[in-house]
Amino acid sequence: MQRTRIKICGLTRVEDVQAAVAAGADAIGFVFYSKSPRFVSIEQASALMAHVPPFVTTVGLFVNADPEDINAALDALPLQLLQFHGDETETECARYNRPYIRAVRMRAGVDLVEYAACFPSARAFLLDAFVEGYGGGGKVFDWSLIPDGFAPPLILSGGLDADNVAEAIERVHPWAVDVSSGVETEVKGIKDAVAIDRFISGVRNADG
């Protein structure tokens, strides 16, 4: 049986990075979108990434960022994977010669197969709920919008938490799950170590 990979996104504190690593996260996401409450600067991200051990993937999340800003992050940080949440084209995503994830804001009328065909170089597609702004809304979308047999690796996001992640895995069978607000305290960007543990336990239980 496939082991569902786990990404904890939007970390802003060293203790949260350490908690995610200790709990068994496969990937950790850092948000470089200045309008997000989870935004970190290159300097902050560098300090946080110093606590990420080998074999835990570091992911940089960008939204309609200037190429100069992305290149600056790539020059300064050990980012292993890029994640694009804005209106970036295939060419704009692929220009950095780094593996990337393409986020899809899911709602009725989105043809996921057609969308994926526009990004043949994407390593995976991260499905999130359509909300005002870009991501981090903590909303669950209608999982039935995902077509049966969707071929590219699928990362399920959007409103996941310890209470619904097992059902999500059983219904969608994603390659990975991504969580941010579902493991936070009342303050966006501040993670809860107990919630991280519960979320990862929920994933492992669903995997059997």
PDB file of C-alpha atoms in Angstrom:
ATOM      1  CA  MET A   1       0.000   0.000   0.000  1.00  0.00           C
ATOM      2  CA  GLN A   2       1.216   3.495  -0.858  1.00  0.00           C
ATOM      3  CA  ARG A   3       2.423   5.625   2.020  1.00  0.00           C
ATOM      4  CA  THR A   4       0.798   9.045   1.875  1.00  0.00           C
ATOM      5  CA  ARG A   5       3.418  11.779   2.006  1.00  0.00           C
ATOM      6  CA  ILE A   6       2.886  14.741   4.332  1.00  0.00           C
ATOM      7  CA  LYS A   7       3.746  18.394   3.851  1.00  0.00           C
ATOM      8  CA  ILE A   8       3.392  20.932   6.659  1.00  0.00           C
ATOM      9  CA  CYS A   9       3.205  24.405   5.135  1.00  0.00           C
ATOM     10  CA  GLY A  10       3.517  27.985   6.318  1.00  0.00           C
ATOM     11  CA  LEU A  11       6.035  27.545   9.121  1.00  0.00           C
ATOM     12  CA  THR A  12       7.411  30.693  10.718  1.00  0.00           C
ATOM     13  CA  ARG A  13       9.134  29.536  13.934  1.00  0.00           C
ATOM     14  CA  VAL A  14      12.057  27.258  14.708  1.00  0.00           C
ATOM     15  CA  GLU A  15      10.041  25.283  17.252  1.00  0.00           C
ATOM     16  CA  ASP A  16       7.390  24.575  14.625  1.00  0.00           C
ATOM     17  CA  VAL A  17       9.974  23.298  12.159  1.00  0.00           C
ATOM     18  CA  GLN A  18      11.383  21.060  14.864  1.00  0.00           C
ATOM     19  CA  ALA A  19       7.912  19.786  15.789  1.00  0.00           C
ATOM     20  CA  ALA A  20       7.076  18.963  12.168  1.00  0.00           C
ATOM     21  CA  VAL A  21      10.371  17.136  11.677  1.00  0.00           C
ATOM     22  CA  ALA A  22      10.022  15.218  14.931  1.00  0.00           C
ATOM     23  CA  ALA A  23       6.493  14.144  14.036  1.00  0.00           C
ATOM     24  CA  GLY A  24       7.628  12.727  10.704  1.00  0.00           C
ATOM     25  CA  ALA A  25       6.756  15.315   8.053  1.00  0.00           C
ATOM     26  CA  ASP A  26       8.156  14.531   4.605  1.00  0.00           C
ATOM     27  CA  ALA A  27       8.221  18.155   3.453  1.00  0.00           C
ATOM     28  CA  ILE A  28       8.085  21.623   4.968  1.00  0.00           C
ATOM     29  CA  GLY A  29       6.750  24.644   3.126  1.00  0.00           C
ATOM     30  CA  PHE A  30       7.894  28.248   3.443  1.00  0.00           C
ATOM     31  CA  VAL A  31       5.653  31.034   2.155  1.00  0.00           C
ATOM     32  CA  PHE A  32       7.326  33.854   0.220  1.00  0.00           C
ATOM     33  CA  TYR A  33       4.086  35.725  -0.499  1.00  0.00           C
ATOM     34  CA  SER A  34       4.169  39.023   1.359  1.00  0.00           C
ATOM     35  CA  LYS A  35       0.373  39.292   1.707  1.00  0.00           C
ATOM     36  CA  SER A  36       0.188  36.030   3.622  1.00  0.00           C
ATOM     37  CA  PRO A  37       0.204  35.989   7.448  1.00  0.00           C
ATOM     38  CA  ARG A  38       2.628  33.078   7.057  1.00  0.00           C
ATOM     39  CA  PHE A  39       5.133  35.077   5.014  1.00  0.00           C
ATOM     40  CA  VAL A  40       8.818  34.692   5.798  1.00  0.00           C
ATOM     41  CA  SER A  41      11.710  36.714   4.416  1.00  0.00           C
ATOM     42  CA  ILE A  42      14.754  35.078   2.893  1.00  0.00           C
ATOM     43  CA  GLU A  43      16.642  35.788   6.107  1.00  0.00           C
ATOM     44  CA  GLN A  44      13.928  34.223   8.268  1.00  0.00           C
ATOM     45  CA  ALA A  45      13.676  31.218   5.978  1.00  0.00           C
ATOM     46  CA  SER A  46      17.424  30.702   6.117  1.00  0.00           C
ATOM     47  CA  ALA A  47      17.327  30.544   9.921  1.00  0.00           C
ATOM     48  CA  LEU A  48      14.417  28.103   9.816  1.00  0.00           C
ATOM     49  CA  MET A  49      15.943  25.845   7.173  1.00  0.00           C
ATOM     50  CA  ALA A  50      19.027  25.402   9.323  1.00  0.00           C
ATOM     51  CA  HIS A  51      16.824  23.113  11.429  1.00  0.00           C
ATOM     52  CA  VAL A  52      15.634  20.932   8.536  1.00  0.00           C
ATOM     53  CA  PRO A  53      17.592  17.653   8.438  1.00  0.00           C
ATOM     54  CA  PRO A  54      18.448  15.595   5.351  1.00  0.00           C
ATOM     55  CA  PHE A  55      15.628  13.744   3.598  1.00  0.00           C
ATOM     56  CA  VAL A  56      12.998  16.329   4.566  1.00  0.00           C
ATOM     57  CA  THR A  57      12.134  18.344   1.457  1.00  0.00           C
ATOM     58  CA  THR A  58      12.151  22.136   1.646  1.00  0.00           C
ATOM     59  CA  VAL A  59       9.471  23.811  -0.474  1.00  0.00           C
ATOM     60  CA  GLY A  60       9.236  27.473  -1.442  1.00  0.00           C
ATOM     61  CA  LEU A  61       5.739  28.826  -2.118  1.00  0.00           C
ATOM     62  CA  PHE A  62       5.386  31.783  -4.488  1.00  0.00           C
ATOM     63  CA  VAL A  63       2.416  33.772  -5.799  1.00  0.00           C
ATOM     64  CA  ASN A  64       2.947  35.853  -8.949  1.00  0.00           C
ATOM     65  CA  ALA A  65       6.432  36.701  -7.712  1.00  0.00           C
ATOM     66  CA  ASP A  66       8.967  38.684  -9.692  1.00  0.00           C
ATOM     67  CA  PRO A  67      11.607  36.381 -11.204  1.00  0.00           C
ATOM     68  CA  GLU A  68      14.278  38.423  -9.441  1.00  0.00           C
ATOM     69  CA  ASP A  69      12.730  37.601  -6.073  1.00  0.00           C
ATOM     70  CA  ILE A  70      12.532  33.886  -6.851  1.00  0.00           C
ATOM     71  CA  ASN A  71      16.111  33.830  -8.104  1.00  0.00           C
ATOM     72  CA  ALA A  72      17.228  35.634  -4.951  1.00  0.00           C
ATOM     73  CA  ALA A  73      15.554  32.961  -2.827  1.00  0.00           C
ATOM     74  CA  LEU A  74      17.094  30.177  -4.895  1.00  0.00           C
ATOM     75  CA  ASP A  75      20.534  31.738  -4.619  1.00  0.00           C
ATOM     76  CA  ALA A  76      20.317  32.124  -0.852  1.00  0.00           C
ATOM     77  CA  LEU A  77      18.350  29.081   0.274  1.00  0.00           C
ATOM     78  CA  PRO A  78      18.531  25.288  -0.106  1.00  0.00           C
ATOM     79  CA  LEU A  79      15.075  25.077  -1.681  1.00  0.00           C
ATOM     80  CA  GLN A  80      14.478  21.692  -3.260  1.00  0.00           C
ATOM     81  CA  LEU A  81      11.009  22.230  -4.685  1.00  0.00           C
ATOM     82  CA  LEU A  82       9.006  25.247  -5.885  1.00  0.00           C
ATOM     83  CA  GLN A  83       5.269  25.677  -5.471  1.00  0.00           C
ATOM     84  CA  PHE A  84       3.320  28.160  -7.599  1.00  0.00           C
ATOM     85  CA  HIS A  85      -0.060  29.429  -6.417  1.00  0.00           C
ATOM     86  CA  GLY A  86      -0.692  32.408  -8.680  1.00  0.00           C
ATOM     87  CA  ASP A  87      -1.367  32.934 -12.352  1.00  0.00           C
ATOM     88  CA  GLU A  88       2.020  31.704 -13.520  1.00  0.00           C
ATOM     89  CA  THR A  89       2.225  30.057 -16.933  1.00  0.00           C
ATOM     90  CA  GLU A  90       4.027  26.824 -17.728  1.00  0.00           C
ATOM     91  CA  THR A  91       6.993  28.798 -19.067  1.00  0.00           C
ATOM     92  CA  GLU A  92       7.163  30.953 -15.941  1.00  0.00           C
ATOM     93  CA  CYS A  93       7.066  27.915 -13.662  1.00  0.00           C
ATOM     94  CA  ALA A  94       9.682  25.972 -15.589  1.00  0.00           C
ATOM     95  CA  ARG A  95      12.194  28.772 -16.170  1.00  0.00           C
ATOM     96  CA  TYR A  96      14.076  28.134 -12.901  1.00  0.00           C
ATOM     97  CA  ASN A  97      15.098  24.589 -13.821  1.00  0.00           C
ATOM     98  CA  ARG A  98      13.830  23.297 -10.493  1.00  0.00           C
ATOM     99  CA  PRO A  99      11.120  20.721  -9.907  1.00  0.00           C
ATOM    100  CA  TYR A 100       7.823  22.442  -9.162  1.00  0.00           C
ATOM    101  CA  ILE A 101       4.287  21.850  -7.940  1.00  0.00           C
ATOM    102  CA  ARG A 102       1.383  23.664  -9.566  1.00  0.00           C
ATOM    103  CA  ALA A 103      -1.490  24.644  -7.292  1.00  0.00           C
ATOM    104  CA  VAL A 104      -5.035  24.453  -8.622  1.00  0.00           C
ATOM    105  CA  ARG A 105      -7.830  26.427  -6.985  1.00  0.00           C
ATOM    106  CA  MET A 106     -10.706  23.984  -7.173  1.00  0.00           C
ATOM    107  CA  ARG A 107     -14.327  24.929  -7.694  1.00  0.00           C
ATOM    108  CA  ALA A 108     -17.201  23.876  -9.933  1.00  0.00           C
ATOM    109  CA  GLY A 109     -16.277  24.298 -13.579  1.00  0.00           C
ATOM    110  CA  VAL A 110     -12.544  23.661 -13.205  1.00  0.00           C
ATOM    111  CA  ASP A 111     -11.453  20.992 -15.696  1.00  0.00           C
ATOM    112  CA  LEU A 112      -8.513  19.468 -13.857  1.00  0.00           C
ATOM    113  CA  VAL A 113      -7.417  17.276 -16.764  1.00  0.00           C
ATOM    114  CA  GLU A 114      -7.373  20.240 -19.139  1.00  0.00           C
ATOM    115  CA  TYR A 115      -5.558  22.379 -16.567  1.00  0.00           C
ATOM    116  CA  ALA A 116      -2.899  19.736 -15.976  1.00  0.00           C
ATOM    117  CA  ALA A 117      -2.308  19.430 -19.718  1.00  0.00           C
ATOM    118  CA  CYS A 118      -1.178  23.076 -19.706  1.00  0.00           C
ATOM    119  CA  PHE A 119       1.612  22.231 -17.228  1.00  0.00           C
ATOM    120  CA  PRO A 120       3.286  19.082 -18.544  1.00  0.00           C
ATOM    121  CA  SER A 121       6.513  19.839 -16.657  1.00  0.00           C
ATOM    122  CA  ALA A 122       4.833  20.015 -13.230  1.00  0.00           C
ATOM    123  CA  ARG A 123       5.902  17.250 -10.866  1.00  0.00           C
ATOM    124  CA  ALA A 124       2.544  17.266  -9.104  1.00  0.00           C
ATOM    125  CA  PHE A 125      -0.667  19.259  -8.748  1.00  0.00           C
ATOM    126  CA  LEU A 126      -1.734  20.615  -5.387  1.00  0.00           C
ATOM    127  CA  LEU A 127      -5.505  20.934  -5.142  1.00  0.00           C
ATOM    128  CA  ASP A 128      -6.783  23.650  -2.833  1.00  0.00           C
ATOM    129  CA  ALA A 129     -10.141  25.321  -2.293  1.00  0.00           C
ATOM    130  CA  PHE A 130     -10.919  28.438  -4.276  1.00  0.00           C
ATOM    131  CA  VAL A 131     -10.954  31.365  -1.842  1.00  0.00           C
ATOM    132  CA  GLU A 132     -10.428  35.090  -2.159  1.00  0.00           C
ATOM    133  CA  GLY A 133      -6.699  35.628  -2.237  1.00  0.00           C
ATOM    134  CA  TYR A 134      -4.332  32.725  -2.727  1.00  0.00           C
ATOM    135  CA  GLY A 135      -4.416  29.682  -0.480  1.00  0.00           C
ATOM    136  CA  GLY A 136      -4.372  29.293   3.272  1.00  0.00           C
ATOM    137  CA  GLY A 137      -8.120  29.744   3.606  1.00  0.00           C
ATOM    138  CA  GLY A 138      -8.716  26.581   5.580  1.00  0.00           C
ATOM    139  CA  LYS A 139     -11.679  25.623   3.387  1.00  0.00           C
ATOM    140  CA  VAL A 140     -12.522  22.128   2.152  1.00  0.00           C
ATOM    141  CA  PHE A 141     -13.525  21.855  -1.491  1.00  0.00           C
ATOM    142  CA  ASP A 142     -15.832  19.259  -3.033  1.00  0.00           C
ATOM    143  CA  TRP A 143     -13.561  16.239  -3.522  1.00  0.00           C
ATOM    144  CA  SER A 144     -15.971  14.822  -6.104  1.00  0.00           C
ATOM    145  CA  LEU A 145     -14.630  17.495  -8.483  1.00  0.00           C
ATOM    146  CA  ILE A 146     -11.459  15.401  -8.841  1.00  0.00           C
ATOM    147  CA  PRO A 147     -11.877  13.168 -11.913  1.00  0.00           C
ATOM    148  CA  ASP A 148     -11.437   9.440 -11.461  1.00  0.00           C
ATOM    149  CA  GLY A 149      -8.076   8.173 -12.593  1.00  0.00           C
ATOM    150  CA  PHE A 150      -6.381  11.577 -12.649  1.00  0.00           C
ATOM    151  CA  ALA A 151      -2.876  10.552 -13.667  1.00  0.00           C
ATOM    152  CA  PRO A 152      -0.331  13.089 -12.332  1.00  0.00           C
ATOM    153  CA  PRO A 153       0.675  12.930  -8.670  1.00  0.00           C
ATOM    154  CA  LEU A 154      -2.001  14.675  -6.644  1.00  0.00           C
ATOM    155  CA  ILE A 155      -1.402  16.605  -3.430  1.00  0.00           C
ATOM    156  CA  LEU A 156      -4.616  17.218  -1.506  1.00  0.00           C
ATOM    157  CA  SER A 157      -4.933  20.469   0.423  1.00  0.00           C
ATOM    158  CA  GLY A 158      -7.694  22.760   1.603  1.00  0.00           C
ATOM    159  CA  GLY A 159      -9.171  22.584   5.095  1.00  0.00           C
ATOM    160  CA  LEU A 160      -7.519  19.345   6.129  1.00  0.00           C
ATOM    161  CA  ASP A 161      -7.012  18.581   9.810  1.00  0.00           C
ATOM    162  CA  ALA A 162      -6.672  15.615  12.135  1.00  0.00           C
ATOM    163  CA  ASP A 163     -10.421  15.013  12.093  1.00  0.00           C
ATOM    164  CA  ASN A 164     -10.942  14.745   8.332  1.00  0.00           C
ATOM    165  CA  VAL A 165      -7.600  13.693   6.849  1.00  0.00           C
ATOM    166  CA  ALA A 166      -8.282   9.957   7.158  1.00  0.00           C
ATOM    167  CA  GLU A 167     -11.573  10.314   5.273  1.00  0.00           C
ATOM    168  CA  ALA A 168      -9.818  12.450   2.661  1.00  0.00           C
ATOM    169  CA  ILE A 169      -7.171   9.800   2.076  1.00  0.00           C
ATOM    170  CA  GLU A 170      -9.724   6.992   1.903  1.00  0.00           C
ATOM    171  CA  ARG A 171     -11.820   8.881  -0.654  1.00  0.00           C
ATOM    172  CA  VAL A 172      -9.197  10.609  -2.791  1.00  0.00           C
ATOM    173  CA  HIS A 173      -6.086   8.390  -2.420  1.00  0.00           C
ATOM    174  CA  PRO A 174      -3.695  11.300  -2.948  1.00  0.00           C
ATOM    175  CA  TRP A 175       0.057  10.961  -3.337  1.00  0.00           C
ATOM    176  CA  ALA A 176       0.424  13.491  -0.521  1.00  0.00           C
ATOM    177  CA  VAL A 177      -1.536  15.756   1.797  1.00  0.00           C
ATOM    178  CA  ASP A 178      -0.709  19.362   2.611  1.00  0.00           C
ATOM    179  CA  VAL A 179      -1.781  21.165   5.771  1.00  0.00           C
ATOM    180  CA  SER A 180      -1.307  24.658   7.155  1.00  0.00           C
ATOM    181  CA  SER A 181      -4.247  26.176   9.025  1.00  0.00           C
ATOM    182  CA  GLY A 182      -5.375  22.747  10.223  1.00  0.00           C
ATOM    183  CA  VAL A 183      -2.353  22.477  12.531  1.00  0.00           C
ATOM    184  CA  GLU A 184      -2.281  26.064  13.771  1.00  0.00           C
ATOM    185  CA  THR A 185      -3.200  27.824  16.967  1.00  0.00           C
ATOM    186  CA  GLU A 186      -5.700  30.672  16.827  1.00  0.00           C
ATOM    187  CA  VAL A 187      -2.899  32.777  15.326  1.00  0.00           C
ATOM    188  CA  LYS A 188      -2.205  32.170  11.643  1.00  0.00           C
ATOM    189  CA  GLY A 189       1.370  31.086  11.076  1.00  0.00           C
ATOM    190  CA  ILE A 190       1.834  29.735  14.601  1.00  0.00           C
ATOM    191  CA  LYS A 191       1.705  25.953  14.590  1.00  0.00           C
ATOM    192  CA  ASP A 192       0.522  23.647  17.362  1.00  0.00           C
ATOM    193  CA  ALA A 193       2.860  20.718  17.994  1.00  0.00           C
ATOM    194  CA  VAL A 194       0.025  18.552  19.351  1.00  0.00           C
ATOM    195  CA  ALA A 195      -2.090  19.278  16.274  1.00  0.00           C
ATOM    196  CA  ILE A 196       0.825  18.339  14.017  1.00  0.00           C
ATOM    197  CA  ASP A 197       1.219  15.040  15.863  1.00  0.00           C
ATOM    198  CA  ARG A 198      -2.510  14.315  15.618  1.00  0.00           C
ATOM    199  CA  PHE A 199      -2.582  15.149  11.915  1.00  0.00           C
ATOM    200  CA  ILE A 200       0.351  12.887  11.067  1.00  0.00           C
ATOM    201  CA  SER A 201      -1.101  10.110  13.206  1.00  0.00           C
ATOM    202  CA  GLY A 202      -4.350  10.463  11.260  1.00  0.00           C
ATOM    203  CA  VAL A 203      -2.489  10.028   7.992  1.00  0.00           C
ATOM    204  CA  ARG A 204      -0.594   6.980   9.249  1.00  0.00           C
ATOM    205  CA  ASN A 205      -3.789   5.390  10.546  1.00  0.00           C
ATOM    206  CA  ALA A 206      -5.480   5.919   7.173  1.00  0.00           C
ATOM    207  CA  ASP A 207      -2.532   4.279   5.447  1.00  0.00           C
ATOM    208  CA  GLY A 208      -2.941   1.265   7.698  1.00  0.00           C
TER     209      GLY A 208
END
